[in-house]
Amino acid sequence: MNVQKFGGTSVGTPSNMHHVSKIVNDGSRKVVVLSAMSGTTNALVEISDRLKSSNLEMAAEMGIMLHKKYTQVVEELLTSKEYKEKANKYIAKEFEEITNLIDKGYSLETENILLSKGELLSTHLVYFYQKQEGYSVALIPALEFMCINEEGEPQIELIRERIRPFMDQTKDVSIVITQGFICRDHEGKVSNLKRGGSDYSASLIGAAVDADMIEIWTDIDGMHNNDPRYVEGTAPIRQLSFDEAAELAYFGAKILHPFCIFPAQEFNIPVLLKNTMEPTAEGTFISKKIVSRGFKAVAAKDNITAIKIKSSRMLMAYGFLRKVFEIFDRHRTPIDMITTSEVAVSLTIDNDSELAAIVAEIETFASVEIDANQTIICIVGNVMADEMGMAEVVTNALKTIPIRMISYGGSEHNISLLINGEYKTQALNLLHQHLFKA
Ligand code: ADP
Ligand code: ASP
Ligand code: MG
């Protein structure tokens, strides 16, 4: 059995919902994970932001606009009176709850409930459509089985246990639809897997139901060798290893949620990236197999903060780095890149919410310099294979760009560089010319 996840654009209009329904209705049993219609989660975030700034009136207005949009979607999606009525009743109930939430004003709980509505709406609408068409379809509630712990980490074993009864109850049904993105936290409150999290839902569900394959259907024909939003002439990559794909996802290839490869890799379930708009295109196949050598792809991760810690006296002394790392650990702030010299260590983080507290602690024993708005450029492939001078090719390509940090040798499949964010587009294009066009 496969898991098939369809992203925001794939379910972004009534006609795309019709199209997705055709793709999933091939007779085989599957779990179908859906995102919210494109634009909906952004709209819900905006409503929540208005609540945060106490602009309840604006929030209410935006809620009404969104309700209108969904009324129109129902009108175009469904033809039968029975299912139009069912769908209108459902969206009316959801928007009544949204109105009540807006009236209460901002809280994190309100924000999380608001954000969950996009996936609840899209899955119900697609379900009603497929029911209307007479498909063998069921809808199972992600909020009853997707769960995270206190640290925000998904609990695969618990998810496995909790999804089983739903899978058993629907064992005679072909298409089992559920929501991506949304889950419950350790207290049972509505939460989510962070923006873009439906991919992560799909791979967690794939692991929980022992899927044969996790298919991520989106608006492009697989993982490209560079970011198509910044570089022209990028090309799809046919095959990637789990390590390579995980690295690209973590370092900014938006097509995949940063963590979504991990469950697939842990349970050795291949991931297939497919284009909903062009289902016959081959896409990208991700498995444990390492295919060719050399450079495969480039990605970029923005909003990185570089922290330089200087201490001529203590830096290389035993225990110094432990002391530094413990501080990041205590503040639950992951470090992405590290370079050292005799007098300083530079490292990068992408979550700066604890930065002030971290700096205050380090400053008790070393001096600290901060550079915000940095970008990590990540070059993935079999970069330490027997070809000589792969690092040289990269630095040569970027010789006109000031490089703040370089990390090579941390793994066989990645070279990372830190540059000022303003050079990102230029760097991605230069690497494209030198690595893939030469
Ligand atoms: P979905 O809504 O289906 O989850 P996303 O917008 O999250 O889709 O991801 C698909 C988008 O990722 C593509 O439209 C593309 O612009 C962007 N993207 C960024 N880097 C890459 C890459 N290396 N390969 C393919 N797509 C990429
Ligand atoms: N709807 C959520 C978002 O926009 C999750 C997703 O699309 O993957 O972030
Ligand atoms: Mg996405």
Coordinates of C-alpha atoms and ligand atoms in Angstrom, one line a residue:
M1 CA 0.0 0.0 0.0
N2 CA 1.2 3.5 -0.9
V3 CA 0.8 6.8 0.8
Q4 CA 0.1 9.7 -1.6
K5 CA 0.4 13.3 -0.5
F6 CA -1.0 16.1 -2.5
G7 CA 0.2 19.7 -1.8
G8 CA -1.6 23.0 -1.8
T9 CA -1.5 23.7 -5.5
S10 CA -2.6 20.1 -6.3
V11 CA -5.8 20.7 -4.3
G12 CA -5.8 24.5 -4.9
T13 CA -8.9 24.7 -7.2
P14 CA -12.1 22.7 -7.7
S15 CA -10.8 21.5 -11.0
N16 CA -7.5 20.4 -9.4
M17 CA -9.5 18.5 -6.8
H18 CA -11.3 16.7 -9.6
H19 CA -7.9 15.9 -11.2
V20 CA -6.4 14.6 -8.0
S21 CA -9.4 12.4 -7.5
K22 CA -8.8 10.8 -10.9
I23 CA -5.2 10.1 -10.0
V24 CA -6.0 8.5 -6.7
N25 CA -8.9 6.4 -8.1
D26 CA -6.8 3.7 -9.7
G27 CA -8.3 0.8 -7.8
S28 CA -5.5 0.2 -5.4
R29 CA -5.8 0.8 -1.7
K30 CA -3.9 3.9 -0.4
V31 CA -3.7 6.6 2.2
V32 CA -4.2 10.0 0.7
V33 CA -2.7 12.9 2.7
L34 CA -3.9 16.4 1.7
S35 CA -2.6 19.9 2.4
A36 CA -4.9 22.9 2.7
M37 CA -5.9 24.6 -0.6
S38 CA -3.0 26.9 -1.6
G39 CA -3.4 30.3 0.1
T40 CA -5.6 29.1 2.9
T41 CA -2.9 28.5 5.6
N42 CA -1.4 31.9 4.7
A43 CA -4.8 33.5 5.1
L44 CA -5.3 31.7 8.5
V45 CA -1.9 32.9 9.6
E46 CA -2.9 36.5 8.6
I47 CA -6.1 36.2 10.6
S48 CA -4.1 35.0 13.6
D49 CA -1.6 37.9 13.2
R50 CA -4.5 40.4 13.1
L51 CA -5.7 38.8 16.4
K52 CA -2.2 39.1 17.9
S53 CA -2.2 42.8 17.0
S54 CA -5.7 43.1 18.5
N55 CA -7.3 44.0 15.1
L56 CA -10.3 41.8 15.7
E57 CA -12.4 43.7 13.1
M58 CA -9.9 43.0 10.3
A59 CA -9.6 39.4 11.4
A60 CA -13.4 39.0 11.3
E61 CA -13.5 40.5 7.8
M62 CA -10.8 38.2 6.6
G63 CA -12.8 35.2 8.0
I64 CA -15.9 36.3 6.1
M65 CA -13.8 36.6 2.9
L66 CA -12.4 33.1 3.3
H67 CA -15.9 31.7 4.0
K68 CA -17.1 33.3 0.7
K69 CA -14.2 31.7 -1.1
Y70 CA -15.2 28.3 0.2
T71 CA -18.8 28.8 -0.7
Q72 CA -17.7 29.4 -4.2
V73 CA -15.4 26.3 -4.1
V74 CA -18.4 24.1 -3.1
E75 CA -20.5 25.6 -5.9
E76 CA -17.8 24.6 -8.5
L77 CA -16.7 21.4 -7.0
L78 CA -19.9 19.6 -6.5
T79 CA -22.9 19.0 -8.7
S80 CA -25.4 17.0 -6.6
K81 CA -27.8 18.8 -4.3
E82 CA -27.2 16.3 -1.6
Y83 CA -23.4 16.7 -1.4
K84 CA -23.6 20.5 -1.9
E85 CA -25.9 20.6 1.1
K86 CA -23.5 18.4 3.1
A87 CA -20.5 20.5 2.1
N88 CA -22.1 23.8 2.8
K89 CA -23.3 22.6 6.2
Y90 CA -19.7 21.4 7.0
I91 CA -18.1 24.7 6.0
A92 CA -20.7 26.7 7.8
K93 CA -19.9 24.8 11.0
E94 CA -16.1 25.4 10.5
F95 CA -16.5 29.1 9.8
E96 CA -18.8 29.5 12.8
E97 CA -16.0 28.1 14.9
I98 CA -13.5 30.4 13.2
T99 CA -15.8 33.4 14.0
N100 CA -16.1 32.3 17.6
L101 CA -12.3 31.9 17.9
I102 CA -11.8 35.4 16.4
D103 CA -14.3 36.9 19.0
K104 CA -12.2 35.4 21.8
G105 CA -9.0 37.2 20.7
Y106 CA -5.5 35.8 20.4
S107 CA -3.9 32.9 22.2
L108 CA -1.5 30.2 20.9
E109 CA -4.3 27.7 21.3
T110 CA -6.5 29.8 19.1
E111 CA -3.8 30.2 16.5
N112 CA -3.2 26.4 16.3
I113 CA -6.9 25.7 16.0
L114 CA -7.3 28.3 13.3
L115 CA -4.3 26.9 11.4
S116 CA -5.8 23.4 11.5
K117 CA -8.9 24.5 9.5
G118 CA -7.2 24.5 6.1
E119 CA -6.5 20.8 6.0
L120 CA -9.9 20.0 7.6
L121 CA -11.7 21.9 4.9
S122 CA -9.7 20.5 1.9
T123 CA -10.0 16.9 3.0
H124 CA -13.7 17.2 3.7
L125 CA -14.4 18.8 0.3
V126 CA -12.4 16.2 -1.6
Y127 CA -14.1 13.4 0.4
F128 CA -17.5 14.8 -0.4
Y129 CA -16.6 15.0 -4.1
Q130 CA -15.4 11.5 -4.2
K131 CA -18.4 10.2 -2.3
Q132 CA -20.6 12.1 -4.8
E133 CA -18.8 10.3 -7.6
G134 CA -19.3 6.9 -6.0
Y135 CA -15.7 6.2 -5.2
S136 CA -14.7 3.7 -2.5
V137 CA -13.5 6.4 -0.1
A138 CA -13.2 7.1 3.7
L139 CA -12.0 10.1 5.7
I140 CA -10.0 9.4 8.8
P141 CA -9.2 12.2 11.4
A142 CA -5.5 13.0 11.7
L143 CA -6.2 14.7 15.0
E144 CA -7.1 11.3 16.5
F145 CA -3.7 9.7 15.7
M146 CA -1.0 12.2 14.7
C147 CA 0.8 13.3 17.8
I148 CA 4.0 15.1 19.0
N149 CA 5.7 15.0 22.3
E150 CA 6.7 17.9 24.6
E151 CA 9.7 18.7 22.3
G152 CA 7.4 18.9 19.3
E153 CA 8.7 15.6 18.0
P154 CA 6.3 13.2 16.3
Q155 CA 5.8 9.9 18.1
I156 CA 5.9 7.3 15.4
E157 CA 5.1 4.3 17.6
L158 CA 2.1 6.0 19.2
I159 CA 0.9 7.1 15.7
R160 CA 1.2 3.5 14.6
E161 CA -0.8 2.3 17.5
R162 CA -3.5 5.0 17.1
I163 CA -3.9 4.8 13.3
R164 CA -4.4 1.0 13.3
P165 CA -8.1 0.9 14.3
F166 CA -8.8 3.5 11.6
M167 CA -7.0 1.4 9.0
D168 CA -8.9 -1.7 10.3
Q169 CA -12.2 0.0 10.1
T170 CA -11.6 1.1 6.5
K171 CA -9.9 -2.1 5.3
D172 CA -12.5 -2.6 2.5
V173 CA -12.1 1.0 1.3
S174 CA -9.7 1.9 -1.5
I175 CA -9.0 5.6 -0.8
V176 CA -8.4 6.5 2.8
I177 CA -8.1 10.3 3.0
T178 CA -6.6 12.2 5.9
Q179 CA -5.2 15.6 6.8
G180 CA -1.5 16.6 6.5
F181 CA 0.2 19.1 8.8
I182 CA -2.2 18.9 11.8
C183 CA -1.6 16.9 15.0
R184 CA -2.1 17.0 18.8
D185 CA 0.6 17.9 21.3
H186 CA 1.5 16.0 24.5
E187 CA -1.5 17.7 26.3
G188 CA -3.9 16.7 23.6
K189 CA -4.1 20.3 22.2
V190 CA -4.4 20.9 18.5
S191 CA -0.9 21.6 17.0
N192 CA 0.9 21.2 13.7
L193 CA 4.2 20.0 12.2
K194 CA 5.2 23.5 11.1
R195 CA 4.8 25.2 7.7
G196 CA 5.1 22.7 4.8
G197 CA 4.5 19.9 7.3
S198 CA 2.1 17.8 5.2
D199 CA 5.1 16.1 3.6
Y200 CA 6.2 15.2 7.1
S201 CA 2.7 13.8 7.9
A202 CA 2.9 11.7 4.8
S203 CA 6.2 10.1 5.7
L204 CA 5.2 9.6 9.3
I205 CA 2.0 7.9 8.2
G206 CA 3.9 5.9 5.6
A207 CA 6.1 4.6 8.5
A208 CA 3.1 4.0 10.7
V209 CA 1.3 1.9 8.2
D210 CA 4.4 0.1 6.8
A211 CA 3.7 1.6 3.4
D212 CA 5.5 0.3 0.3
M213 CA 6.1 3.8 -1.0
I214 CA 5.5 7.4 0.0
E215 CA 4.5 9.5 -3.0
I216 CA 4.8 13.3 -2.7
W217 CA 2.7 14.9 -5.5
T218 CA 3.3 18.6 -6.1
D219 CA 3.5 21.2 -8.8
I220 CA 6.9 20.3 -10.2
D221 CA 8.4 17.2 -11.8
G222 CA 10.6 16.2 -8.9
M223 CA 13.6 17.5 -7.1
H224 CA 15.5 19.8 -9.4
N225 CA 19.3 20.3 -9.4
N226 CA 18.9 23.9 -8.2
D227 CA 16.2 26.2 -6.8
P228 CA 13.8 26.9 -9.7
R229 CA 12.6 30.0 -7.9
Y230 CA 16.0 31.7 -8.4
V231 CA 17.7 29.8 -11.2
E232 CA 16.6 29.3 -14.8
G233 CA 17.1 26.1 -16.6
T234 CA 17.1 23.7 -13.6
A235 CA 16.5 20.1 -14.3
P236 CA 14.9 17.2 -12.4
I237 CA 17.1 14.6 -10.8
R238 CA 15.9 11.1 -11.4
Q239 CA 17.3 9.4 -8.3
L240 CA 18.6 10.5 -4.9
S241 CA 19.7 8.6 -1.9
F242 CA 17.9 9.2 1.4
D243 CA 21.0 11.1 2.7
E244 CA 21.2 13.4 -0.3
A245 CA 17.5 14.1 -0.2
A246 CA 17.5 14.7 3.5
E247 CA 20.4 17.1 3.1
L248 CA 18.6 19.1 0.3
A249 CA 15.4 19.2 2.3
Y250 CA 17.1 20.4 5.5
F251 CA 19.1 23.0 3.6
G252 CA 16.3 24.7 1.8
A253 CA 14.8 22.7 -1.1
K254 CA 11.3 23.7 -0.5
I255 CA 9.8 20.8 -2.3
L256 CA 10.3 18.7 0.8
H257 CA 9.7 19.6 4.5
P258 CA 13.1 19.7 6.3
F259 CA 12.5 16.5 8.3
C260 CA 10.3 14.5 6.0
I261 CA 13.0 12.1 4.7
F262 CA 13.9 10.8 8.2
P263 CA 10.9 8.5 8.9
A264 CA 11.1 7.1 5.4
Q265 CA 14.8 6.5 5.8
E266 CA 14.4 4.9 9.2
F267 CA 11.8 2.5 8.0
N268 CA 13.5 2.1 4.5
I269 CA 10.4 3.2 2.6
P270 CA 11.2 4.8 -0.8
V271 CA 9.9 8.2 -1.6
L272 CA 8.7 9.2 -5.0
L273 CA 8.3 12.9 -5.9
K274 CA 5.6 13.3 -8.7
N275 CA 4.1 16.2 -10.6
T276 CA 0.3 16.4 -10.2
M277 CA 0.1 18.7 -13.3
E278 CA 2.1 16.2 -15.4
P279 CA 1.5 12.7 -13.9
T280 CA 3.4 10.9 -16.7
A281 CA 6.7 12.8 -15.9
E282 CA 9.1 10.4 -14.2
G283 CA 9.7 12.5 -11.1
T284 CA 12.4 11.7 -8.5
F285 CA 12.9 8.4 -6.8
I286 CA 14.5 8.5 -3.3
S287 CA 15.8 5.3 -1.7
K288 CA 18.8 4.0 0.1
K289 CA 20.6 3.4 -3.1
I290 CA 23.4 5.7 -4.0
V291 CA 23.4 6.2 -7.7
S292 CA 26.0 8.2 -9.6
R293 CA 29.0 10.1 -8.4
G294 CA 29.7 13.8 -8.6
F295 CA 27.5 16.9 -7.9
K296 CA 23.7 16.3 -7.8
A297 CA 22.0 19.5 -6.6
V298 CA 22.3 22.8 -4.9
A299 CA 20.0 24.3 -2.3
A300 CA 20.0 27.4 -0.1
K301 CA 18.7 28.1 3.4
D302 CA 18.0 31.7 4.4
N303 CA 17.7 33.6 7.6
I304 CA 20.8 32.0 9.1
T305 CA 22.6 33.7 12.0
A306 CA 26.4 33.2 12.3
I307 CA 27.9 33.4 15.8
K308 CA 31.6 33.9 16.2
I309 CA 32.9 33.0 19.7
K310 CA 36.4 34.2 20.4
S311 CA 38.6 33.3 23.3
S312 CA 42.3 33.2 22.7
R313 CA 43.0 31.7 26.2
M314 CA 40.5 28.9 26.3
L315 CA 39.3 28.0 22.9
M316 CA 41.3 24.8 22.3
A317 CA 41.4 24.0 26.0
Y318 CA 39.7 20.8 27.0
G319 CA 36.0 21.3 27.7
F320 CA 35.6 24.6 26.0
L321 CA 33.5 23.4 23.1
R322 CA 31.5 21.2 25.4
K323 CA 30.7 24.3 27.4
V324 CA 29.6 26.2 24.3
F325 CA 27.5 23.3 23.0
E326 CA 25.8 22.7 26.3
I327 CA 24.5 26.3 26.2
F328 CA 22.9 25.7 22.8
D329 CA 21.6 22.4 24.0
R330 CA 19.9 23.9 27.1
H331 CA 18.3 26.5 24.9
R332 CA 17.2 23.7 22.5
T333 CA 18.8 25.5 19.5
P334 CA 20.3 23.2 16.9
I335 CA 23.6 24.2 15.3
D336 CA 23.9 23.7 11.5
M337 CA 27.5 24.6 10.6
I338 CA 30.7 24.8 12.6
T339 CA 34.2 26.0 11.7
T340 CA 37.1 26.4 14.1
S341 CA 40.4 28.2 14.2
E342 CA 42.9 28.6 17.0
V343 CA 41.3 31.7 18.5
A344 CA 37.7 31.4 17.4
V345 CA 34.8 29.1 16.6
S346 CA 32.1 30.1 14.2
L347 CA 28.7 28.4 14.1
T348 CA 25.3 28.9 12.6
I349 CA 21.8 28.6 13.8
D350 CA 18.5 29.1 12.0
N351 CA 16.3 29.6 15.0
D352 CA 17.3 32.8 16.8
S353 CA 14.5 32.9 19.3
E354 CA 16.9 32.1 22.2
L355 CA 19.8 34.1 20.7
A356 CA 20.0 36.8 23.4
A357 CA 20.0 34.3 26.2
I358 CA 22.6 32.2 24.5
V359 CA 24.9 35.2 23.9
A360 CA 24.5 36.4 27.5
E361 CA 25.7 33.0 28.8
I362 CA 28.7 32.7 26.4
E363 CA 29.7 36.3 27.1
T364 CA 30.5 35.2 30.7
F365 CA 33.6 33.5 29.3
A366 CA 34.2 34.6 25.7
S367 CA 33.5 37.4 23.3
V368 CA 30.7 37.0 20.8
E369 CA 30.1 38.5 17.3
I370 CA 26.8 38.1 15.5
D371 CA 26.1 38.2 11.8
A372 CA 22.4 38.0 10.9
N373 CA 20.8 37.5 7.4
Q374 CA 23.3 34.9 6.3
T375 CA 22.5 32.1 3.8
I376 CA 23.8 28.5 3.8
I377 CA 24.5 27.2 0.3
C378 CA 24.5 23.4 0.3
I379 CA 26.0 21.4 -2.5
V380 CA 24.9 17.8 -2.5
G381 CA 26.2 14.7 -4.3
N382 CA 28.9 12.2 -3.8
V383 CA 31.3 15.1 -3.2
M384 CA 34.1 13.0 -1.7
A385 CA 34.1 10.4 -4.4
D386 CA 37.3 9.7 -6.3
E387 CA 37.0 12.8 -8.6
M388 CA 39.7 15.2 -7.5
G389 CA 39.2 18.8 -6.6
M390 CA 35.5 18.9 -6.0
A391 CA 35.8 21.5 -3.3
E392 CA 38.0 23.5 -5.7
V393 CA 35.3 23.5 -8.4
V394 CA 32.9 25.0 -5.8
T395 CA 35.2 27.7 -4.5
N396 CA 36.3 28.5 -8.1
A397 CA 32.6 29.0 -9.1
L398 CA 32.2 31.3 -6.2
K399 CA 35.4 33.3 -6.5
T400 CA 33.6 36.6 -6.9
I401 CA 31.5 36.1 -3.7
P402 CA 32.8 36.6 -0.2
I403 CA 32.5 33.3 1.7
R404 CA 32.0 33.5 5.4
M405 CA 32.4 29.8 6.3
I406 CA 33.1 26.5 4.5
S407 CA 32.3 23.0 5.7
Y408 CA 33.7 20.1 3.8
G409 CA 34.2 16.5 4.9
G410 CA 31.5 16.4 7.5
S411 CA 29.8 13.8 5.3
E412 CA 30.5 12.3 1.9
H413 CA 27.6 14.0 0.3
N414 CA 27.7 17.6 1.2
I415 CA 29.7 20.8 0.9
S416 CA 28.2 23.8 2.7
L417 CA 29.1 27.4 2.5
L418 CA 27.9 30.4 4.4
I419 CA 27.5 33.7 2.6
N420 CA 25.7 36.9 3.2
G421 CA 22.1 36.6 2.1
E422 CA 22.4 39.4 -0.5
Y423 CA 24.6 37.1 -2.6
K424 CA 22.3 34.1 -2.6
T425 CA 20.8 34.4 -6.1
Q426 CA 24.2 35.2 -7.6
A427 CA 25.8 32.2 -5.8
L428 CA 23.1 29.7 -6.9
N429 CA 23.4 30.9 -10.5
L430 CA 27.2 30.7 -10.5
L431 CA 27.2 27.2 -9.1
H432 CA 24.6 26.2 -11.7
Q433 CA 26.8 27.4 -14.5
H434 CA 30.0 25.8 -13.2
L435 CA 28.6 22.5 -11.8
F436 CA 25.9 21.6 -14.2
K437 CA 26.5 23.5 -17.4
A438 CA 30.2 23.1 -17.9
Ligands
ADP1 P1 3.3 21.7 -2.1 O1 2.3 22.8 -1.9 O2 2.9 20.7 -3.1 O3 3.9 21.1 -0.8 P2 5.7 23.4 -2.3 O4 5.5 24.8 -2.8 O5 5.8 23.2 -0.8 O6 4.6 22.5 -2.8 O7 7.0 22.8 -3.0 C1 7.1 22.8 -4.4 C2 7.9 24.0 -4.8 O8 9.3 23.9 -4.3 C3 8.2 24.1 -6.3 O9 7.1 24.7 -6.9 C4 9.5 24.9 -6.4 O10 9.2 26.2 -6.6 C5 10.1 24.8 -5.0 N1 11.5 24.3 -5.0 C6 12.5 24.8 -4.3 N2 13.6 24.1 -4.5 C7 13.3 23.1 -5.3 C8 14.1 22.0 -5.9 N3 15.4 21.9 -5.7 N4 13.4 21.2 -6.7 C9 12.1 21.3 -7.0 N5 11.3 22.3 -6.4 C10 11.9 23.2 -5.6
ASP2 N1 -0.9 23.8 4.8 C1 0.3 23.8 5.5 C2 1.2 25.0 5.0 O1 0.8 25.7 4.1 C3 1.1 22.5 5.3 C4 1.5 22.1 3.9 O2 1.0 22.7 3.0 O3 2.4 21.2 3.8 O4 2.3 25.2 5.5
MG3 MG 5.2 21.9 0.6

